[in-house]
CSV table of C-alpha atoms and ligand atoms in Angstrom, one decimal:
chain,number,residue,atom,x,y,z
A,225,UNK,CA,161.1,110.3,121.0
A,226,UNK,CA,163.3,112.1,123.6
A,227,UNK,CA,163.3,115.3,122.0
A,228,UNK,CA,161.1,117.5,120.2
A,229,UNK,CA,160.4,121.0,119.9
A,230,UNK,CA,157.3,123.5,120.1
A,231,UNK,CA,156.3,126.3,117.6
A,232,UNK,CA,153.6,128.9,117.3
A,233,UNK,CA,152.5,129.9,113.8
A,234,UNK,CA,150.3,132.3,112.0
A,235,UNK,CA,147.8,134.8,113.4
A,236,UNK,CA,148.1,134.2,117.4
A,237,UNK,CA,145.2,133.7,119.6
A,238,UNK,CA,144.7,133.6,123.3
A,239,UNK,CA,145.5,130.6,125.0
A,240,UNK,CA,148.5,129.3,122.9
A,241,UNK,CA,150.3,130.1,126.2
A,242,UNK,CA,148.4,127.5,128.0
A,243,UNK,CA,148.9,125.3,125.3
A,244,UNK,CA,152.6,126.0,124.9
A,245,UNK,CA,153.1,124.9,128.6
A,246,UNK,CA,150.7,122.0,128.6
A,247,UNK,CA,153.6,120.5,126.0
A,248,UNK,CA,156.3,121.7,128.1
A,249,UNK,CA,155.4,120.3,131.2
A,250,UNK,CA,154.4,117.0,129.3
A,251,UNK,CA,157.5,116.9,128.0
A,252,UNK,CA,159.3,117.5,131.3
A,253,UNK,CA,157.3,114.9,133.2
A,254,UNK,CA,157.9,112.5,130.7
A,255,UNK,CA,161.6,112.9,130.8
A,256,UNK,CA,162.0,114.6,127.3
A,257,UNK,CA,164.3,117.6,126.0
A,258,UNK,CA,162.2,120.1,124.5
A,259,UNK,CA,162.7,123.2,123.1
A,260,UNK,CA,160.5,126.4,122.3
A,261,UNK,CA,161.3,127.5,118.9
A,262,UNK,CA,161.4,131.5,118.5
A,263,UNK,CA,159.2,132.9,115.7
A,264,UNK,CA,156.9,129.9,114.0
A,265,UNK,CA,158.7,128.0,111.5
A,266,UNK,CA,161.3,131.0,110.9
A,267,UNK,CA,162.9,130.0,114.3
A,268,UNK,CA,163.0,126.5,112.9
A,269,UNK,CA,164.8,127.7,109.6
A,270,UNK,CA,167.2,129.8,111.9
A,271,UNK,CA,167.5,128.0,114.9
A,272,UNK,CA,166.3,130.2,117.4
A,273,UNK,CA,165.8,127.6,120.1
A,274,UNK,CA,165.2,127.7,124.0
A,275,UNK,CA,165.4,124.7,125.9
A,276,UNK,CA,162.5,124.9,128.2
A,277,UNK,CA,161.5,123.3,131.4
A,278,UNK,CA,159.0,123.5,133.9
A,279,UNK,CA,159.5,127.1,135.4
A,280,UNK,CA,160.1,128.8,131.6
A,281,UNK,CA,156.4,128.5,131.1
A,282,UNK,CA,155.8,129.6,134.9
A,283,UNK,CA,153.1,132.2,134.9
A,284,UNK,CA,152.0,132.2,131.7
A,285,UNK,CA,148.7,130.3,131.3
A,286,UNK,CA,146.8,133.7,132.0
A,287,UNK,CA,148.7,135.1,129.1
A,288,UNK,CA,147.2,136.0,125.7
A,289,UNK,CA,149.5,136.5,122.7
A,290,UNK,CA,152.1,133.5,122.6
A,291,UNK,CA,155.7,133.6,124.5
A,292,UNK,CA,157.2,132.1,121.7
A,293,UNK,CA,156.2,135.0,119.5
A,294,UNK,CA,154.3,133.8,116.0
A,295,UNK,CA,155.4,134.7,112.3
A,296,UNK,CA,154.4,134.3,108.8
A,297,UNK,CA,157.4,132.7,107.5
A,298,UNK,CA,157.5,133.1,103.1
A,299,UNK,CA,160.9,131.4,103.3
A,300,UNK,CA,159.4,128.1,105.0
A,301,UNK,CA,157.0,127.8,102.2
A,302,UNK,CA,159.8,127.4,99.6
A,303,UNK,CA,161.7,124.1,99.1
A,304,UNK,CA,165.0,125.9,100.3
A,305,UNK,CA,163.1,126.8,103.5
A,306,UNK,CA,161.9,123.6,104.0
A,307,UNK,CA,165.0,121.9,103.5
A,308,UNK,CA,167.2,124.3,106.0
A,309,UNK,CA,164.0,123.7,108.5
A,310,UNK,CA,164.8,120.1,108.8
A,311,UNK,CA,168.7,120.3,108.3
A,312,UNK,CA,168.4,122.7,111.4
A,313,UNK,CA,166.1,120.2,113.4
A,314,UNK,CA,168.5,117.2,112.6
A,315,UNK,CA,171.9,119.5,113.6
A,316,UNK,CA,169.5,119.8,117.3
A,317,UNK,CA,168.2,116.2,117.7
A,318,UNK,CA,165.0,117.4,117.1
A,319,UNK,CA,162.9,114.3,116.2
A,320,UNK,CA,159.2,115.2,116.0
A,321,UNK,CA,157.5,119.1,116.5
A,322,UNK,CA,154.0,120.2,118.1
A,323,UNK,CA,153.0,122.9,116.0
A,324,UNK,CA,150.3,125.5,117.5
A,325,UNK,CA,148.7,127.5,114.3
A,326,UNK,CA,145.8,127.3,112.1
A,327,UNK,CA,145.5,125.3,108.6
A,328,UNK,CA,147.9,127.5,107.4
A,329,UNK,CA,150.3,126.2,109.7
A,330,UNK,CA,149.1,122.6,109.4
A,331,UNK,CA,150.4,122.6,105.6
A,332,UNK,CA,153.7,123.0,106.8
A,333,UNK,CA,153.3,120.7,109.4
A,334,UNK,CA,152.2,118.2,106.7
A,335,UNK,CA,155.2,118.9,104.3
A,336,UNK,CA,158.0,118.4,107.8
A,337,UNK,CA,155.9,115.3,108.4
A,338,UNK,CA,156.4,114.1,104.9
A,339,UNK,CA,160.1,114.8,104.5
A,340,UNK,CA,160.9,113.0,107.7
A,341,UNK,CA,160.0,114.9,111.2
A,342,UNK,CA,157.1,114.0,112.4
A,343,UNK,CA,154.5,117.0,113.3
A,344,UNK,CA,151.6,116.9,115.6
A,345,UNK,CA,149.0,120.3,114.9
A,346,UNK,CA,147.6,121.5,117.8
A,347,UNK,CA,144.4,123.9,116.6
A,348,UNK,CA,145.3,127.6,117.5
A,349,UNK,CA,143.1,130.3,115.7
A,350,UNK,CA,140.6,132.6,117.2
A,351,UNK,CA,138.4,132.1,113.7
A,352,UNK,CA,137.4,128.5,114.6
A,353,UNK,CA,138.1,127.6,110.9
A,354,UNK,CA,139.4,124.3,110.9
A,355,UNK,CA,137.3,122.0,109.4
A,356,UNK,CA,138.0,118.5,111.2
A,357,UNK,CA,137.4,120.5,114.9
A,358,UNK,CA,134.0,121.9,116.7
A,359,UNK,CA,136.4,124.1,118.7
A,360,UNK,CA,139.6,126.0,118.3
A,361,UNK,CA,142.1,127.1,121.0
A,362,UNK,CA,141.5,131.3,121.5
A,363,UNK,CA,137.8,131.2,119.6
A,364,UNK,CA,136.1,131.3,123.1
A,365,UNK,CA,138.0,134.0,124.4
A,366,UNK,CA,137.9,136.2,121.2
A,367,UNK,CA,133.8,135.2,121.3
A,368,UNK,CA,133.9,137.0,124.6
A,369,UNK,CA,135.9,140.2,124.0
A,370,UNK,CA,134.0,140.9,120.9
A,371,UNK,CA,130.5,140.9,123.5
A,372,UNK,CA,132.2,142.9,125.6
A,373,UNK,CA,133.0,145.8,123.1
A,374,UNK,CA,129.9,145.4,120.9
A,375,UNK,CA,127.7,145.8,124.5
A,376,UNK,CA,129.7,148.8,125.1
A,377,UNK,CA,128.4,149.9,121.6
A,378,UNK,CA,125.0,149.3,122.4
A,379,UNK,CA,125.4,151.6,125.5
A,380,UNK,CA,125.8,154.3,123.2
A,381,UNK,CA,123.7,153.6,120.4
A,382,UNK,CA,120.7,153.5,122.4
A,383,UNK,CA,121.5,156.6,124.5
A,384,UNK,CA,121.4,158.2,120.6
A,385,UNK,CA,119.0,155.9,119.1
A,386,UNK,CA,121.7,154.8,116.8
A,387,UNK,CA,122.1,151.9,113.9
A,388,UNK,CA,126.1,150.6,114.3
A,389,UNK,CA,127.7,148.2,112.3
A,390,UNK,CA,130.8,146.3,113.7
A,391,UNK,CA,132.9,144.3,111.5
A,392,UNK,CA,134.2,141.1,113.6
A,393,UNK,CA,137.0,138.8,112.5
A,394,UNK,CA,137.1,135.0,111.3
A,395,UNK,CA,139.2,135.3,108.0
A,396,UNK,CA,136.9,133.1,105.3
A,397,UNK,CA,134.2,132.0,107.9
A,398,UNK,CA,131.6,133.7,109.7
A,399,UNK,CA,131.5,131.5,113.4
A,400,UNK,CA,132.5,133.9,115.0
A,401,UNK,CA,130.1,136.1,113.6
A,402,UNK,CA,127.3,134.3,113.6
A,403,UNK,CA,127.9,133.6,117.7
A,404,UNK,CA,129.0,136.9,118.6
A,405,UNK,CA,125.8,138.3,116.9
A,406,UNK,CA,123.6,135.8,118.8
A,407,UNK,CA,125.4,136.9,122.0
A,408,UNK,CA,125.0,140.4,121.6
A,409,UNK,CA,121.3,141.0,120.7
A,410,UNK,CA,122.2,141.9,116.7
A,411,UNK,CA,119.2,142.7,114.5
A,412,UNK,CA,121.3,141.0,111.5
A,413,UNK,CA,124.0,139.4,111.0
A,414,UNK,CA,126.1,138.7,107.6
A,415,UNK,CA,128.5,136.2,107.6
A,416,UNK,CA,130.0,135.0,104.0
A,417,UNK,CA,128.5,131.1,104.2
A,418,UNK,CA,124.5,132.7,103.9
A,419,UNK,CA,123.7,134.9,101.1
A,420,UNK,CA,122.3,138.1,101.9
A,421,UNK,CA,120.5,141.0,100.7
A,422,UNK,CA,121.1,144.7,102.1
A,423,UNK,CA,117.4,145.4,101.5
A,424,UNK,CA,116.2,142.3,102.7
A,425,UNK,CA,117.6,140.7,105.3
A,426,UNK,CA,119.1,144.9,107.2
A,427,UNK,CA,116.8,147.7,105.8
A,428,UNK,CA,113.6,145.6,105.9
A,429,UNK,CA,114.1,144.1,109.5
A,430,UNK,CA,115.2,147.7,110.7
A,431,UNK,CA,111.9,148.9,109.6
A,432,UNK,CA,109.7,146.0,111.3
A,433,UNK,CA,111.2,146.3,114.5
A,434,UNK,CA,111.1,150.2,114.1
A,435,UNK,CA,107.3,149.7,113.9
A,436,UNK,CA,107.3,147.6,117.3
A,437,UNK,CA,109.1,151.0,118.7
A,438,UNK,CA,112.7,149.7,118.4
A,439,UNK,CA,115.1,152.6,117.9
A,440,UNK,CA,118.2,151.6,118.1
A,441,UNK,CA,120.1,148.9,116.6
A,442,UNK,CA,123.5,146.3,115.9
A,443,UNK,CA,124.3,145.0,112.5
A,444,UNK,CA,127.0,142.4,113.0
A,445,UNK,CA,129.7,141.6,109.6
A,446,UNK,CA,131.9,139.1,109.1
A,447,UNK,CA,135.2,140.4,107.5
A,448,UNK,CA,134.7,137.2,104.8
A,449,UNK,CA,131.6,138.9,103.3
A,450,UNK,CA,134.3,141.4,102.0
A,451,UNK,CA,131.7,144.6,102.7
A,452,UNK,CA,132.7,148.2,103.0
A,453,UNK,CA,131.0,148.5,106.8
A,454,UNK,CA,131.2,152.4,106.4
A,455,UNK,CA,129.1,151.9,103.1
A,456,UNK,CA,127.1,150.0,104.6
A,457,UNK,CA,126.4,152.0,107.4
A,458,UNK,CA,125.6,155.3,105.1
A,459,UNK,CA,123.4,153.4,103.1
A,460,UNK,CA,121.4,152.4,106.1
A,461,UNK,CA,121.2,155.5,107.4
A,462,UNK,CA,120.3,156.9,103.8
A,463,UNK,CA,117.6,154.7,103.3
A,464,UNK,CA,115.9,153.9,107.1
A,465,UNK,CA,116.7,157.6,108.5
A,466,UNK,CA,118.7,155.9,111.2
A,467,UNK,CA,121.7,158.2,112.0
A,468,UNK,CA,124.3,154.8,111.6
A,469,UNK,CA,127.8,154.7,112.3
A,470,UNK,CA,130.4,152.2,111.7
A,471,UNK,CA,133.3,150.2,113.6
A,472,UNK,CA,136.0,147.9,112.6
A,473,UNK,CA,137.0,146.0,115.8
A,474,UNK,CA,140.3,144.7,114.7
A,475,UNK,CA,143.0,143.7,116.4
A,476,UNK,CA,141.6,144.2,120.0
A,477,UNK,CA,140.2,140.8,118.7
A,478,UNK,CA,143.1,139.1,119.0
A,479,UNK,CA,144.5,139.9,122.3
A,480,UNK,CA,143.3,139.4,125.9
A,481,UNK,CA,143.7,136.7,129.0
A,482,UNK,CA,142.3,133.5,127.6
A,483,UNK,CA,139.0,132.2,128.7
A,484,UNK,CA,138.7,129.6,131.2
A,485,UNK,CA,137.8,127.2,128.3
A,486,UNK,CA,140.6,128.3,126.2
A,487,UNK,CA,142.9,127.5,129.2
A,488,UNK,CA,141.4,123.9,129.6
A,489,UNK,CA,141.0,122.7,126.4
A,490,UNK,CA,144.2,124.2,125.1
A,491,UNK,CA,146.1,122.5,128.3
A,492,UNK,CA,144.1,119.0,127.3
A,493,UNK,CA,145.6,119.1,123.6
A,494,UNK,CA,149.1,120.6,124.3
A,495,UNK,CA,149.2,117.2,126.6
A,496,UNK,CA,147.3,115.1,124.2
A,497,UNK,CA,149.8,116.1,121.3
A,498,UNK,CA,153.0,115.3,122.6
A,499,UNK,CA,151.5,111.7,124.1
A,500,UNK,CA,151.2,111.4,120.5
A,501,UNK,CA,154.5,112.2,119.6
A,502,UNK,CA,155.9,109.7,122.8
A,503,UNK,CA,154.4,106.7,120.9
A,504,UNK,CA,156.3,107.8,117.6
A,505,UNK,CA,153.2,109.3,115.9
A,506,UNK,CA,153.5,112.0,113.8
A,507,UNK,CA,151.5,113.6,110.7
A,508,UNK,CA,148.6,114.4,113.0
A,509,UNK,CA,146.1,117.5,114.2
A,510,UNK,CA,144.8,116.7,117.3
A,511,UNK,CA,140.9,118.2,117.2
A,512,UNK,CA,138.4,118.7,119.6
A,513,UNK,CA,135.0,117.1,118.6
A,514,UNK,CA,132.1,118.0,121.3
A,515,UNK,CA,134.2,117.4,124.7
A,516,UNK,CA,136.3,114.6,123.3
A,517,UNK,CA,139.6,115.3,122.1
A,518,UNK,CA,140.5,113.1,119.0
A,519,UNK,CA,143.1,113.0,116.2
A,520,UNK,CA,143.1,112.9,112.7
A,521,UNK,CA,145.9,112.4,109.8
A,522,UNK,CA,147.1,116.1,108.8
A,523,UNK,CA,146.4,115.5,105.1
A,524,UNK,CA,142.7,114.1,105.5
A,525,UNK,CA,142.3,117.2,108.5
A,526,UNK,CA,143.1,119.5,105.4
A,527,UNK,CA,140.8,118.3,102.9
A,528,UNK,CA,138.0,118.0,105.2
A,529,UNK,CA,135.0,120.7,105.3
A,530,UNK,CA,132.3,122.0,107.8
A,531,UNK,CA,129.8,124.9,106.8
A,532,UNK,CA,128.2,126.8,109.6
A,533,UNK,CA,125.4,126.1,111.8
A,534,UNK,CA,122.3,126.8,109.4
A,535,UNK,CA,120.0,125.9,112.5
A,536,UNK,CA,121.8,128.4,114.3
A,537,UNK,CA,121.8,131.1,111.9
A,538,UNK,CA,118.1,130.1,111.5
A,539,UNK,CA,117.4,130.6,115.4
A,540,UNK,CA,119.3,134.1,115.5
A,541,UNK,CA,117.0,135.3,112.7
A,542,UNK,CA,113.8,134.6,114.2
A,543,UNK,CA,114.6,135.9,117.9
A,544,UNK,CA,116.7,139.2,116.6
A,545,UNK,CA,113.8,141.1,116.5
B,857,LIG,P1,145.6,131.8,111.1
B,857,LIG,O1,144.4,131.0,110.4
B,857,LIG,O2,145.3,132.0,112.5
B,857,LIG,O3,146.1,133.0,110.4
B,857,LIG,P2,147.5,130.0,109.9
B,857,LIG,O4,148.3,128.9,110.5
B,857,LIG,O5,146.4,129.5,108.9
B,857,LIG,O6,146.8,130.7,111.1
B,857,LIG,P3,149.1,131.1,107.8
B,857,LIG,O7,149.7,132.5,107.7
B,857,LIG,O8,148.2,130.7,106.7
B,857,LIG,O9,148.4,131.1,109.2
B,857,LIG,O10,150.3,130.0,107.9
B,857,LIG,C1,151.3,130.2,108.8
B,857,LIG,C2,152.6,129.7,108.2
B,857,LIG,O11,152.5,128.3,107.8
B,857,LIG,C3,153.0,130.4,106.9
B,857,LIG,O12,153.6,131.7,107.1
B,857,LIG,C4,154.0,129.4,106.2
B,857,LIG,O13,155.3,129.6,106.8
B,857,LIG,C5,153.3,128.1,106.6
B,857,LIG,N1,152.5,127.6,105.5
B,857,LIG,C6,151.3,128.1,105.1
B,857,LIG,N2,150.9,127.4,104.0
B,857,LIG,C7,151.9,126.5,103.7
B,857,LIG,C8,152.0,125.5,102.7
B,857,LIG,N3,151.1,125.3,101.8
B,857,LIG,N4,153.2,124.8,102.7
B,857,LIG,C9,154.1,125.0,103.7
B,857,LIG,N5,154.0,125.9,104.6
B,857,LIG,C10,152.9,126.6,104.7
């Protein structure tokens, strides 16, 4: 191939920037034309293309959000979409596309792949969801902002002997949950792959370690257990006496100057993708498995699953006390 382009798509997450100009400067060095397309697969329906090079993606691997802005595109989903997507990368030469996203974003790549331009998916969510990957590009970072605000929580929950629950991100899956929680010293942690029990598994461990003289606490939800946290929060406080407050950290999640591993391991797969797409290989999500990074067909990445760490959860239970 000699030239290809480069996408960002869905919910963004730090170090797609780093990622973004690991393909560029690929590219570059390996004497290909490659452009940054505007807006996820929108810009590929539209057109809105910049031809990069090395000093476009100057100055940006310390960058969180994505230069190439992201988008959910409806219109790419539909067969008309589709089909002006790859009318619009044959009219530009375009002959294979790293796209940065989450599954989401690998079902289009998929679709491209099958019609004709061959795709490489490069894993970019903070919520670590993607089943055929231990790792994905902005979950580290987003791990380590969500510590930062929840111990700025425990500051004040312990200078008012308070009980507050923060709501964390990670869509369907609680990894980012279950780690933050870990991190952070929470008494319990509900994440949507462990059934739990309000009584059980928050009001009775708030009362054990209220015996040992603990008097303040940190309850820890995933969004995918689909819980009211201010509910929950008034309910605690109702039945332990606990004066209990409740915070929904949101987007702050999202946002930030990517880790040093974001930075590394989204440099190693941006360069690792468009190797792939040099030798003519498409139809691909390159995937980080321990420190290894690996590739797998789109359509057998997509129908693979991986629950969470049980051992893990197990471990968090027994020491959050
Ligand atoms: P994140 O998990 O971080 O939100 P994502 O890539 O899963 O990222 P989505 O909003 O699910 O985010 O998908 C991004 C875009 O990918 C969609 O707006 C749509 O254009 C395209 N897309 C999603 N699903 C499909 C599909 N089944 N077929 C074709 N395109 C799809």
């Amino acid at each position: 191939m000699k030239t290809i382009a480069v996408l960002t798509s869905g919910g963004d997450a730090p170090g797609m920037n780093a990622a973004v100009r690991a393909v560029v400067r690929t590219a570059c060095e390996n004497d290909m034309k490659v452009y940054g397309v505007i807006r996820g697969y929108n810009g590929l329906i539209n057109g809105d293309f910049i031809e990069m090079n090395l000093r476009t993606v100057s100055d940006i691997i310390n960058r969180g959000g994505t230069i190439l802005y992201s988008a959910r595109s409806v219109e790419f989903a539909t067969e008309e979409g589709m089909r002006k997507a790859i009318r619009t990368c044959q009219e530009w030469g375009i002959e294979g596309v790293v796209v940065i996203g989450g599954d989401g974003s690998f079902r289009g790549a998929r679709d491209l792949s099958e019609r004709g331009i061959p795709c490489v998916g490069v894993p970019g969510t903070i919520d670590n969801d993607i089943a055929c990957c231990n790792y994905t590009i902005g979950y580290d970072t987003c791990l380590n902002t969500i510590m930062e605000m929840v111990d700025r929580l425990r500051d004040t929950s312990e200078s008012h002997d308070r009980c507050t629950v923060v709501e964390v991100m990670g869509r369907k899956a609680g990894y980012l949950a279950l780690n933050a929680g870990i991190a952070c010293g929470a008494t319990s942690i509900l994440v949507p792959e462990v059934e739990f029990d309000v009584q059980k598994h928050i009001i009775e461990r708030m009362e054990k370690t209220q015996r040992t003289g603990k008097k303040h606490f940190i309850i820890v939800a995933a969004e995918g257990v689909r819980l009211d946290v201010d509910d929950l929060a008034k309910e605690i406080q109702a039945k332990t006496g606990v004066e209990s407050r409740s915070l929904i950290l949101g987007h702050v999640q999202r946002g930030g100057s990517p880790t040093v591993k974001d930075r590394v391991m989204a440099t190693r797969m941006g360069n690792y993708a468009v190797k792939l797409l040099m030798d003519n290989i498409g139809n691909r999500v390159v995937a980080a498995q321990k420190e290894e990074i690996v590739d797998y067909d789109i359509f057998e990445a997509l129908n693979m699953t991986k629950g969470i760490d049980l051992e893990l959860y197990n471990v968090a239970h027994e020491v959050s006390i």
